[in-house]
């Protein structure tokens, strides 16, 4: 791969946001280099590429960094237009996918992190909330499957 087309993904194996970008790259057949980041000891590259949020994932394409997984997914889909498309062609369906993606990011993932970070009654409550939010997601996504 020429330097002008080099794709590097800075991420972490256990990060859902990194996995989402990694999956999109693989789905599109885009060769890339994966740089495993240590979030307790952030690399100078990560801090340089994402000086605002200082977090993963960061996609570097042609030497230019793109941050935030959902933004990266749109960039991938717009840059590599080969099949399969990540988003539907229909604007309404595209909006629905974006809505549910936002729901997963803002509601489901946040609640899942509570499960990991708490214990006892707080953890049990968070587990119940995860199942409730998954039911909402399943109901809302039926039309796509």
PDB file of C-alpha atoms in Angstrom:
ATOM      1  CA  UNK A   1       0.000   0.000   0.000  1.00  0.00           C
ATOM      2  CA  UNK A   2       1.460   3.365  -0.977  1.00  0.00           C
ATOM      3  CA  UNK A   3       2.014   5.958   1.724  1.00  0.00           C
ATOM      4  CA  UNK A   4      -0.615   8.189   0.092  1.00  0.00           C
ATOM      5  CA  UNK A   5      -3.273   5.518   0.728  1.00  0.00           C
ATOM      6  CA  UNK A   6      -2.020   4.222   4.075  1.00  0.00           C
ATOM      7  CA  UNK A   7      -4.729   3.575   6.648  1.00  0.00           C
ATOM      8  CA  UNK A   8      -3.879   3.271  10.338  1.00  0.00           C
ATOM      9  CA  UNK A   9      -6.407   2.621  13.084  1.00  0.00           C
ATOM     10  CA  UNK A  10      -5.421   3.591  16.623  1.00  0.00           C
ATOM     11  CA  UNK A  11      -7.655   1.637  18.963  1.00  0.00           C
ATOM     12  CA  UNK A  12      -7.928  -0.973  21.656  1.00  0.00           C
ATOM     13  CA  UNK A  13      -8.995  -4.592  21.253  1.00  0.00           C
ATOM     14  CA  UNK A  14     -11.658  -4.354  23.975  1.00  0.00           C
ATOM     15  CA  UNK A  15     -13.215  -1.089  22.791  1.00  0.00           C
ATOM     16  CA  UNK A  16     -16.646  -1.376  21.122  1.00  0.00           C
ATOM     17  CA  UNK A  17     -15.961   1.890  19.291  1.00  0.00           C
ATOM     18  CA  UNK A  18     -12.661   0.573  17.921  1.00  0.00           C
ATOM     19  CA  UNK A  19     -14.286  -2.722  16.934  1.00  0.00           C
ATOM     20  CA  UNK A  20     -17.020  -0.864  15.072  1.00  0.00           C
ATOM     21  CA  UNK A  21     -14.402   0.913  12.920  1.00  0.00           C
ATOM     22  CA  UNK A  22     -12.310  -2.240  12.494  1.00  0.00           C
ATOM     23  CA  UNK A  23     -15.389  -4.154  11.312  1.00  0.00           C
ATOM     24  CA  UNK A  24     -16.269  -1.424   8.787  1.00  0.00           C
ATOM     25  CA  UNK A  25     -12.740  -1.466   7.355  1.00  0.00           C
ATOM     26  CA  UNK A  26     -12.806  -5.258   7.032  1.00  0.00           C
ATOM     27  CA  UNK A  27     -16.309  -5.235   5.543  1.00  0.00           C
ATOM     28  CA  UNK A  28     -15.148  -2.783   2.887  1.00  0.00           C
ATOM     29  CA  UNK A  29     -11.950  -4.763   2.258  1.00  0.00           C
ATOM     30  CA  UNK A  30      -9.693  -1.853   3.206  1.00  0.00           C
ATOM     31  CA  UNK A  31      -6.184  -2.905   4.270  1.00  0.00           C
ATOM     32  CA  UNK A  32      -5.088  -1.154   7.451  1.00  0.00           C
ATOM     33  CA  UNK A  33      -2.524  -1.208  10.209  1.00  0.00           C
ATOM     34  CA  UNK A  34      -3.868  -1.535  13.756  1.00  0.00           C
ATOM     35  CA  UNK A  35      -2.035   0.306  16.534  1.00  0.00           C
ATOM     36  CA  UNK A  36      -3.018  -0.980  19.979  1.00  0.00           C
ATOM     37  CA  UNK A  37      -3.249   1.939  22.403  1.00  0.00           C
ATOM     38  CA  UNK A  38      -2.749   1.755  26.158  1.00  0.00           C
ATOM     39  CA  UNK A  39      -5.400   4.064  27.591  1.00  0.00           C
ATOM     40  CA  UNK A  40      -3.560   4.338  30.896  1.00  0.00           C
ATOM     41  CA  UNK A  41      -0.433   5.493  29.092  1.00  0.00           C
ATOM     42  CA  UNK A  42      -1.635   7.281  25.952  1.00  0.00           C
ATOM     43  CA  UNK A  43       0.853   7.487  23.122  1.00  0.00           C
ATOM     44  CA  UNK A  44       2.126  10.856  21.886  1.00  0.00           C
ATOM     45  CA  UNK A  45       0.596   9.956  18.503  1.00  0.00           C
ATOM     46  CA  UNK A  46      -2.868   9.482  19.996  1.00  0.00           C
ATOM     47  CA  UNK A  47      -2.635  12.780  21.876  1.00  0.00           C
ATOM     48  CA  UNK A  48      -1.448  14.509  18.703  1.00  0.00           C
ATOM     49  CA  UNK A  49      -4.141  12.951  16.499  1.00  0.00           C
ATOM     50  CA  UNK A  50      -7.006  13.556  18.949  1.00  0.00           C
ATOM     51  CA  UNK A  51      -5.984  16.551  21.081  1.00  0.00           C
ATOM     52  CA  UNK A  52      -9.577  17.453  21.992  1.00  0.00           C
ATOM     53  CA  UNK A  53     -10.967  14.178  23.383  1.00  0.00           C
ATOM     54  CA  UNK A  54      -7.659  12.285  23.727  1.00  0.00           C
ATOM     55  CA  UNK A  55      -9.411   8.964  23.134  1.00  0.00           C
ATOM     56  CA  UNK A  56      -9.734   6.108  20.679  1.00  0.00           C
ATOM     57  CA  UNK A  57     -10.503   5.271  17.986  1.00  0.00           C
ATOM     58  CA  UNK A  58      -8.569   7.466  15.581  1.00  0.00           C
ATOM     59  CA  UNK A  59      -8.317   6.619  11.893  1.00  0.00           C
ATOM     60  CA  UNK A  60      -5.328   8.078  10.059  1.00  0.00           C
ATOM     61  CA  UNK A  61      -5.718   8.155   6.273  1.00  0.00           C
ATOM     62  CA  UNK A  62      -3.153   9.829   4.045  1.00  0.00           C
ATOM     63  CA  UNK A  63      -1.556  11.212   7.211  1.00  0.00           C
ATOM     64  CA  UNK A  64      -4.797  12.961   8.243  1.00  0.00           C
ATOM     65  CA  UNK A  65      -6.476  11.895  11.510  1.00  0.00           C
ATOM     66  CA  UNK A  66     -10.227  11.449  11.940  1.00  0.00           C
ATOM     67  CA  UNK A  67     -11.677  10.980  15.439  1.00  0.00           C
ATOM     68  CA  UNK A  68     -14.924   9.642  16.896  1.00  0.00           C
ATOM     69  CA  UNK A  69     -16.131   6.267  15.677  1.00  0.00           C
ATOM     70  CA  UNK A  70     -19.411   7.412  14.125  1.00  0.00           C
ATOM     71  CA  UNK A  71     -17.652  10.192  12.227  1.00  0.00           C
ATOM     72  CA  UNK A  72     -15.015   7.677  11.113  1.00  0.00           C
ATOM     73  CA  UNK A  73     -17.703   5.304   9.814  1.00  0.00           C
ATOM     74  CA  UNK A  74     -19.225   8.036   7.679  1.00  0.00           C
ATOM     75  CA  UNK A  75     -15.764   8.957   6.388  1.00  0.00           C
ATOM     76  CA  UNK A  76     -15.073   5.331   5.455  1.00  0.00           C
ATOM     77  CA  UNK A  77     -18.390   5.011   3.635  1.00  0.00           C
ATOM     78  CA  UNK A  78     -17.900   8.287   1.748  1.00  0.00           C
ATOM     79  CA  UNK A  79     -14.239   7.643   0.886  1.00  0.00           C
ATOM     80  CA  UNK A  80     -14.463   3.994  -0.170  1.00  0.00           C
ATOM     81  CA  UNK A  81     -17.720   3.811  -2.074  1.00  0.00           C
ATOM     82  CA  UNK A  82     -17.241   0.152  -3.012  1.00  0.00           C
ATOM     83  CA  UNK A  83     -19.822  -2.313  -1.789  1.00  0.00           C
ATOM     84  CA  UNK A  84     -21.115  -2.968   0.674  1.00  0.00           C
ATOM     85  CA  UNK A  85     -22.335   0.467   1.720  1.00  0.00           C
ATOM     86  CA  UNK A  86     -22.448   0.925   5.469  1.00  0.00           C
ATOM     87  CA  UNK A  87     -25.580   3.065   5.314  1.00  0.00           C
ATOM     88  CA  UNK A  88     -28.713   2.571   3.212  1.00  0.00           C
ATOM     89  CA  UNK A  89     -29.140   4.739   0.103  1.00  0.00           C
ATOM     90  CA  UNK A  90     -32.619   5.874   1.148  1.00  0.00           C
ATOM     91  CA  UNK A  91     -32.357   9.076   3.267  1.00  0.00           C
ATOM     92  CA  UNK A  92     -35.137   8.007   5.650  1.00  0.00           C
ATOM     93  CA  UNK A  93     -33.564   4.598   6.285  1.00  0.00           C
ATOM     94  CA  UNK A  94     -30.156   6.254   6.697  1.00  0.00           C
ATOM     95  CA  UNK A  95     -31.639   8.588   9.317  1.00  0.00           C
ATOM     96  CA  UNK A  96     -33.159   5.607  11.146  1.00  0.00           C
ATOM     97  CA  UNK A  97     -29.800   3.806  11.211  1.00  0.00           C
ATOM     98  CA  UNK A  98     -28.143   6.950  12.569  1.00  0.00           C
ATOM     99  CA  UNK A  99     -30.861   7.258  15.221  1.00  0.00           C
ATOM    100  CA  UNK A 100     -30.343   3.683  16.454  1.00  0.00           C
ATOM    101  CA  UNK A 101     -26.573   4.032  16.284  1.00  0.00           C
ATOM    102  CA  UNK A 102     -26.866   7.082  18.513  1.00  0.00           C
ATOM    103  CA  UNK A 103     -29.163   5.151  20.864  1.00  0.00           C
ATOM    104  CA  UNK A 104     -26.601   2.357  21.199  1.00  0.00           C
ATOM    105  CA  UNK A 105     -23.787   4.850  21.799  1.00  0.00           C
ATOM    106  CA  UNK A 106     -25.585   7.148  24.237  1.00  0.00           C
ATOM    107  CA  UNK A 107     -27.954   4.784  26.030  1.00  0.00           C
ATOM    108  CA  UNK A 108     -26.832   1.186  25.765  1.00  0.00           C
ATOM    109  CA  UNK A 109     -23.049   1.577  26.024  1.00  0.00           C
ATOM    110  CA  UNK A 110     -23.356   4.020  28.918  1.00  0.00           C
ATOM    111  CA  UNK A 111     -25.540   1.567  30.821  1.00  0.00           C
ATOM    112  CA  UNK A 112     -23.217  -1.339  29.992  1.00  0.00           C
ATOM    113  CA  UNK A 113     -20.304   0.604  31.475  1.00  0.00           C
ATOM    114  CA  UNK A 114     -22.333   1.000  34.692  1.00  0.00           C
ATOM    115  CA  UNK A 115     -22.536  -2.800  34.905  1.00  0.00           C
ATOM    116  CA  UNK A 116     -18.742  -3.025  34.800  1.00  0.00           C
ATOM    117  CA  UNK A 117     -18.055  -0.096  37.126  1.00  0.00           C
ATOM    118  CA  UNK A 118     -20.540  -0.901  39.900  1.00  0.00           C
ATOM    119  CA  UNK A 119     -21.445  -3.809  42.128  1.00  0.00           C
ATOM    120  CA  UNK A 120     -24.256  -4.960  44.368  1.00  0.00           C
ATOM    121  CA  UNK A 121     -27.670  -3.351  43.938  1.00  0.00           C
ATOM    122  CA  UNK A 122     -26.386  -0.677  41.568  1.00  0.00           C
ATOM    123  CA  UNK A 123     -24.968  -3.363  39.299  1.00  0.00           C
ATOM    124  CA  UNK A 124     -28.189  -5.400  39.389  1.00  0.00           C
ATOM    125  CA  UNK A 125     -30.158  -2.283  38.452  1.00  0.00           C
ATOM    126  CA  UNK A 126     -27.754  -1.562  35.589  1.00  0.00           C
ATOM    127  CA  UNK A 127     -28.081  -5.147  34.302  1.00  0.00           C
ATOM    128  CA  UNK A 128     -31.865  -4.809  34.285  1.00  0.00           C
ATOM    129  CA  UNK A 129     -31.540  -1.493  32.423  1.00  0.00           C
ATOM    130  CA  UNK A 130     -29.267  -3.108  29.813  1.00  0.00           C
ATOM    131  CA  UNK A 131     -31.881  -5.780  29.089  1.00  0.00           C
ATOM    132  CA  UNK A 132     -34.631  -3.151  28.880  1.00  0.00           C
ATOM    133  CA  UNK A 133     -32.585  -1.064  26.454  1.00  0.00           C
ATOM    134  CA  UNK A 134     -31.765  -4.129  24.367  1.00  0.00           C
ATOM    135  CA  UNK A 135     -35.492  -4.871  24.092  1.00  0.00           C
ATOM    136  CA  UNK A 136     -36.117  -1.320  22.871  1.00  0.00           C
ATOM    137  CA  UNK A 137     -33.303  -1.708  20.345  1.00  0.00           C
ATOM    138  CA  UNK A 138     -34.568  -5.081  19.122  1.00  0.00           C
ATOM    139  CA  UNK A 139     -38.076  -3.720  18.630  1.00  0.00           C
ATOM    140  CA  UNK A 140     -36.804  -0.631  16.825  1.00  0.00           C
ATOM    141  CA  UNK A 141     -34.462  -2.538  14.522  1.00  0.00           C
ATOM    142  CA  UNK A 142     -36.978  -5.195  13.382  1.00  0.00           C
ATOM    143  CA  UNK A 143     -37.590  -3.476  10.056  1.00  0.00           C
ATOM    144  CA  UNK A 144     -33.926  -3.872   9.093  1.00  0.00           C
ATOM    145  CA  UNK A 145     -33.797  -7.651   9.580  1.00  0.00           C
TER     146      UNK A 145
END
